[in-house]
XYZ file of C-alpha atoms in Angstrom:
305
model
C 87.846 107.766 74.223
C 84.510 105.661 74.338
C 83.419 106.195 78.665
C 82.349 101.707 79.418
C 78.964 101.607 80.439
C 79.681 99.832 82.904
C 81.750 100.216 86.471
C 84.560 98.761 87.163
C 85.108 96.553 90.857
C 87.692 98.149 91.394
C 89.287 101.401 90.429
C 92.900 103.006 91.398
C 93.499 107.173 90.920
C 97.161 107.961 91.060
C 99.945 107.590 88.858
C 101.868 105.359 84.929
C 104.434 105.043 83.824
C 105.803 103.816 81.424
C 109.622 101.564 82.114
C 112.847 100.914 80.846
C 114.941 97.900 82.553
C 117.965 96.788 81.764
C 119.118 93.989 82.801
C 122.516 94.320 83.833
C 125.400 91.830 85.320
C 126.844 94.167 88.128
C 125.753 98.069 88.598
C 127.743 100.145 86.322
C 130.891 102.272 87.340
C 131.471 105.719 86.643
C 132.753 106.220 83.664
C 132.466 103.349 82.272
C 130.807 101.900 80.206
C 128.639 97.682 79.818
C 126.352 95.824 77.494
C 122.821 94.866 78.592
C 122.328 92.095 79.371
C 118.475 91.842 78.518
C 116.160 94.889 77.894
C 112.231 96.000 77.844
C 109.562 98.456 78.591
C 107.151 97.938 80.404
C 104.076 100.258 81.934
C 104.536 100.867 85.147
C 103.405 102.642 88.080
C 102.074 102.272 91.685
C 98.534 101.871 91.117
C 98.794 101.263 87.224
C 100.845 98.219 88.244
C 98.724 96.883 91.212
C 95.045 97.395 88.209
C 97.088 94.969 86.240
C 97.238 92.590 88.725
C 93.508 92.782 89.075
C 92.881 92.444 85.687
C 94.951 88.979 85.353
C 92.937 87.456 87.928
C 89.365 88.083 86.675
C 88.849 90.997 88.676
C 87.132 94.527 86.964
C 89.250 98.015 86.942
C 89.931 101.020 85.692
C 92.080 103.256 86.494
C 92.086 107.248 86.794
C 94.913 109.850 85.871
C 96.251 112.267 83.905
C 98.927 111.183 81.473
C 100.696 113.961 78.831
C 99.992 113.864 74.885
C 103.157 111.881 73.710
C 104.248 109.002 72.824
C 104.876 108.166 76.751
C 100.991 108.506 77.626
C 100.065 106.506 74.736
C 102.013 103.139 75.101
C 101.226 103.681 79.450
C 98.116 103.729 77.990
C 98.394 101.118 75.501
C 99.679 98.783 78.341
C 97.216 99.349 80.664
C 94.288 99.075 77.793
C 95.170 95.227 76.700
C 95.072 94.292 79.579
C 91.646 94.794 80.210
C 92.602 98.176 82.296
C 89.367 101.098 81.291
C 90.785 103.862 80.411
C 87.212 105.708 79.014
C 88.005 108.087 83.037
C 92.026 109.136 81.904
C 92.495 112.874 81.452
C 95.190 112.957 78.377
C 97.167 116.787 79.160
C 97.648 116.884 75.103
C 100.219 118.829 75.261
C 102.261 117.146 78.816
C 105.043 114.773 79.633
C 104.302 112.041 81.129
C 106.309 110.232 83.627
C 108.786 107.490 82.654
C 111.502 105.530 84.543
C 114.541 103.804 83.147
C 115.603 101.068 86.210
C 119.171 99.431 86.555
C 118.357 95.896 87.569
C 121.509 93.552 89.280
C 121.114 90.138 87.885
C 122.906 88.290 90.551
C 121.096 90.137 93.328
C 117.651 91.478 91.086
C 118.038 94.765 93.320
C 117.275 97.671 91.145
C 118.107 101.273 91.057
C 115.873 103.681 89.715
C 115.848 107.223 87.302
C 112.098 108.951 87.067
C 110.789 112.091 86.328
C 107.382 113.117 86.652
C 106.784 114.741 83.416
C 105.462 118.340 83.368
C 101.582 117.906 83.121
C 98.879 119.289 85.935
C 97.675 117.873 89.129
C 95.188 116.009 88.651
C 92.397 118.421 89.442
C 88.737 116.878 90.989
C 86.758 119.000 88.610
C 88.640 116.524 86.131
C 86.762 113.444 87.930
C 84.320 111.113 87.077
C 82.298 110.819 90.866
C 80.167 108.513 90.121
C 82.692 106.604 88.331
C 84.832 106.596 91.524
C 82.391 105.653 93.521
C 80.519 103.119 92.085
C 83.407 101.005 92.872
C 83.919 98.086 95.744
C 87.095 98.685 96.378
C 89.208 102.566 95.655
C 92.573 101.861 95.345
C 95.369 105.567 95.962
C 99.013 105.716 95.736
C 99.311 109.219 97.647
C 100.537 111.251 94.529
C 97.528 112.929 93.852
C 96.909 113.684 97.062
C 94.509 117.067 96.859
C 92.071 114.646 94.391
C 92.441 111.084 96.618
C 91.375 113.330 99.732
C 88.223 114.418 98.322
C 86.743 111.536 96.083
C 88.326 109.647 99.819
C 85.395 111.739 101.974
C 83.082 111.470 99.834
C 83.700 107.088 99.024
C 84.036 106.720 103.330
C 79.619 107.473 102.959
C 79.288 104.948 100.459
C 81.082 103.044 102.409
C 83.034 102.054 99.384
C 86.566 99.916 100.903
C 88.851 102.910 100.503
C 93.354 101.212 99.974
C 96.887 102.925 100.135
C 99.797 101.990 98.366
C 101.583 104.634 101.195
C 104.201 105.485 97.955
C 105.371 108.302 98.899
C 105.458 111.387 101.748
C 103.419 114.423 100.587
C 101.947 117.855 102.348
C 98.171 116.049 103.596
C 99.656 111.968 103.579
C 98.366 111.017 107.005
C 94.240 112.873 106.482
C 95.112 110.541 103.509
C 95.900 108.163 105.946
C 93.509 108.953 108.339
C 90.619 108.129 105.784
C 91.631 104.721 104.915
C 90.688 101.069 104.868
C 93.732 99.539 104.149
C 96.965 100.874 103.811
C 100.327 99.333 102.572
C 103.679 100.560 102.850
C 106.924 99.703 102.187
C 109.275 99.714 105.551
C 111.015 102.241 104.264
C 107.846 104.776 104.140
C 106.680 103.136 107.063
C 109.821 104.390 109.120
C 109.298 107.811 107.529
C 105.893 108.505 107.951
C 106.625 106.662 111.824
C 109.537 107.600 113.239
C 109.610 104.140 114.386
C 113.133 101.856 114.063
C 110.568 98.537 114.264
C 108.031 97.297 111.884
C 106.128 96.169 115.283
C 105.627 99.583 116.190
C 105.554 101.341 112.888
C 102.142 98.749 111.769
C 100.710 100.110 115.198
C 101.163 103.435 114.876
C 99.454 103.620 111.691
C 96.660 101.699 112.889
C 96.522 104.031 115.564
C 96.188 106.806 112.689
C 92.845 105.171 110.943
C 93.310 102.518 108.990
C 91.527 99.166 109.950
C 94.027 97.415 108.338
C 98.119 98.254 108.027
C 100.394 95.686 106.099
C 104.647 96.586 106.089
C 105.233 95.077 103.355
C 109.229 93.857 104.431
C 110.792 92.816 100.668
C 111.666 89.518 100.991
C 111.950 88.656 104.313
C 107.358 89.178 103.775
C 105.426 91.611 105.470
C 103.748 91.964 108.860
C 99.713 92.894 108.923
C 97.465 93.768 111.763
C 94.133 94.075 112.258
C 92.073 95.185 115.221
C 91.936 91.401 115.919
C 95.570 90.630 115.930
C 99.432 91.172 114.655
C 101.495 89.237 112.809
C 104.654 88.078 110.334
C 104.133 86.614 107.237
C 107.192 85.496 105.899
C 108.059 84.815 103.179
C 108.734 82.773 100.307
C 111.959 81.204 98.435
C 112.373 82.263 94.806
C 115.031 83.286 92.386
C 114.791 87.361 92.150
C 115.323 88.836 89.037
C 114.663 91.749 89.056
C 112.305 93.354 92.232
C 110.617 96.135 89.727
C 107.037 95.732 91.248
C 107.296 93.227 93.640
C 105.197 95.952 96.361
C 102.775 97.710 93.116
C 101.540 93.891 92.726
C 101.659 92.624 96.236
C 98.751 94.995 96.376
C 97.449 94.140 93.815
C 96.963 90.504 95.420
C 96.354 92.530 98.579
C 93.424 93.384 97.738
C 91.711 90.551 95.356
C 92.869 88.175 98.367
C 89.849 90.699 100.663
C 87.429 90.604 97.267
C 87.544 87.355 98.260
C 87.391 87.657 101.642
C 89.655 85.720 103.184
C 90.790 85.493 106.526
C 93.776 88.316 106.905
C 96.735 85.552 107.558
C 95.777 83.592 103.908
C 95.859 87.102 102.239
C 99.090 87.697 103.618
C 100.951 84.829 102.472
C 98.682 84.725 98.751
C 100.260 88.780 98.661
C 102.987 87.438 99.445
C 103.252 83.702 96.985
C 102.506 86.455 94.086
C 105.136 89.112 94.462
C 108.295 86.540 94.864
C 107.538 84.789 91.479
C 106.437 88.594 89.314
C 110.912 88.855 91.318
C 111.268 85.876 88.766
C 111.043 87.665 85.611
C 112.401 91.220 84.103
C 109.777 94.067 84.816
C 107.485 94.945 87.122
C 104.548 93.294 85.484
C 106.752 90.447 84.343
C 106.434 88.053 85.703
C 102.743 88.799 87.149
C 101.690 84.341 88.321
C 98.546 82.771 86.406
C 96.075 82.974 88.951
C 95.864 79.470 89.973
C 99.234 79.090 90.240
C 99.712 81.115 92.739
C 96.394 79.390 94.749
C 98.314 76.510 94.189
C 100.526 77.626 96.026
C 98.748 79.292 98.967
C 96.636 75.699 98.995
C 100.258 74.071 99.678
C 101.255 77.323 102.667
C 97.832 75.919 104.118
């Protein structure tokens, strides 16, 4: 892949995937056959989908990660490239398989069950990273899956004053160190509870902030999010939509959150906008299927203010 000369505003380091999405009337019973109501194949993954969201909103983005040399890997890269995400620093492990997921979505609720496999490619090594490319970004976005490489580059990025954001999507060894390095940490409520041991979001959001991040936002599904900074802690309610599929809602939320930060908005406006974008994404099938037009999201935001 040809390396582009310019550097993206936002670079994401983490995993990407291919999603097989099946819409069903209800979750299947054991030993039964069921006809799918709809079926789609899309690119997915926490960091990758956040970058696609930003790219659709006009932000230059680049993805850094590792994929296999199989057809899944080729599809993953094509799904990013067609969205305008720079893939020139992706490492292709030709002899390995890529991450893919099969997602079953219940039509009446929009809730989903995800079956996934990581594939067998090796972790992204620090020597495989283009340091200058990563450190030239305004924002580095992590998901915690490539934790060793993420911590290594995050330490260097802190010196360069690059803003570091984390989609806390997994609890793995050394994740506490990555959390402490990041400026913005956004976990789902289950991940926040698992990390902190707290049983209430209000306690968990403050505990994560005490670990080092300046901003923490815990996503609460359709309820919205709870945010905390050195200025305030507040709950921002979600907006009601007819949910078709909740896949990728959190990933899209992260992309929207980063977009708001890049605009210099205050935290309450960023939270409102992120809730809007995530909710609208749930109105269509797939983690990227319902990412709204930026003007539509901004119009809704203006009506809420």
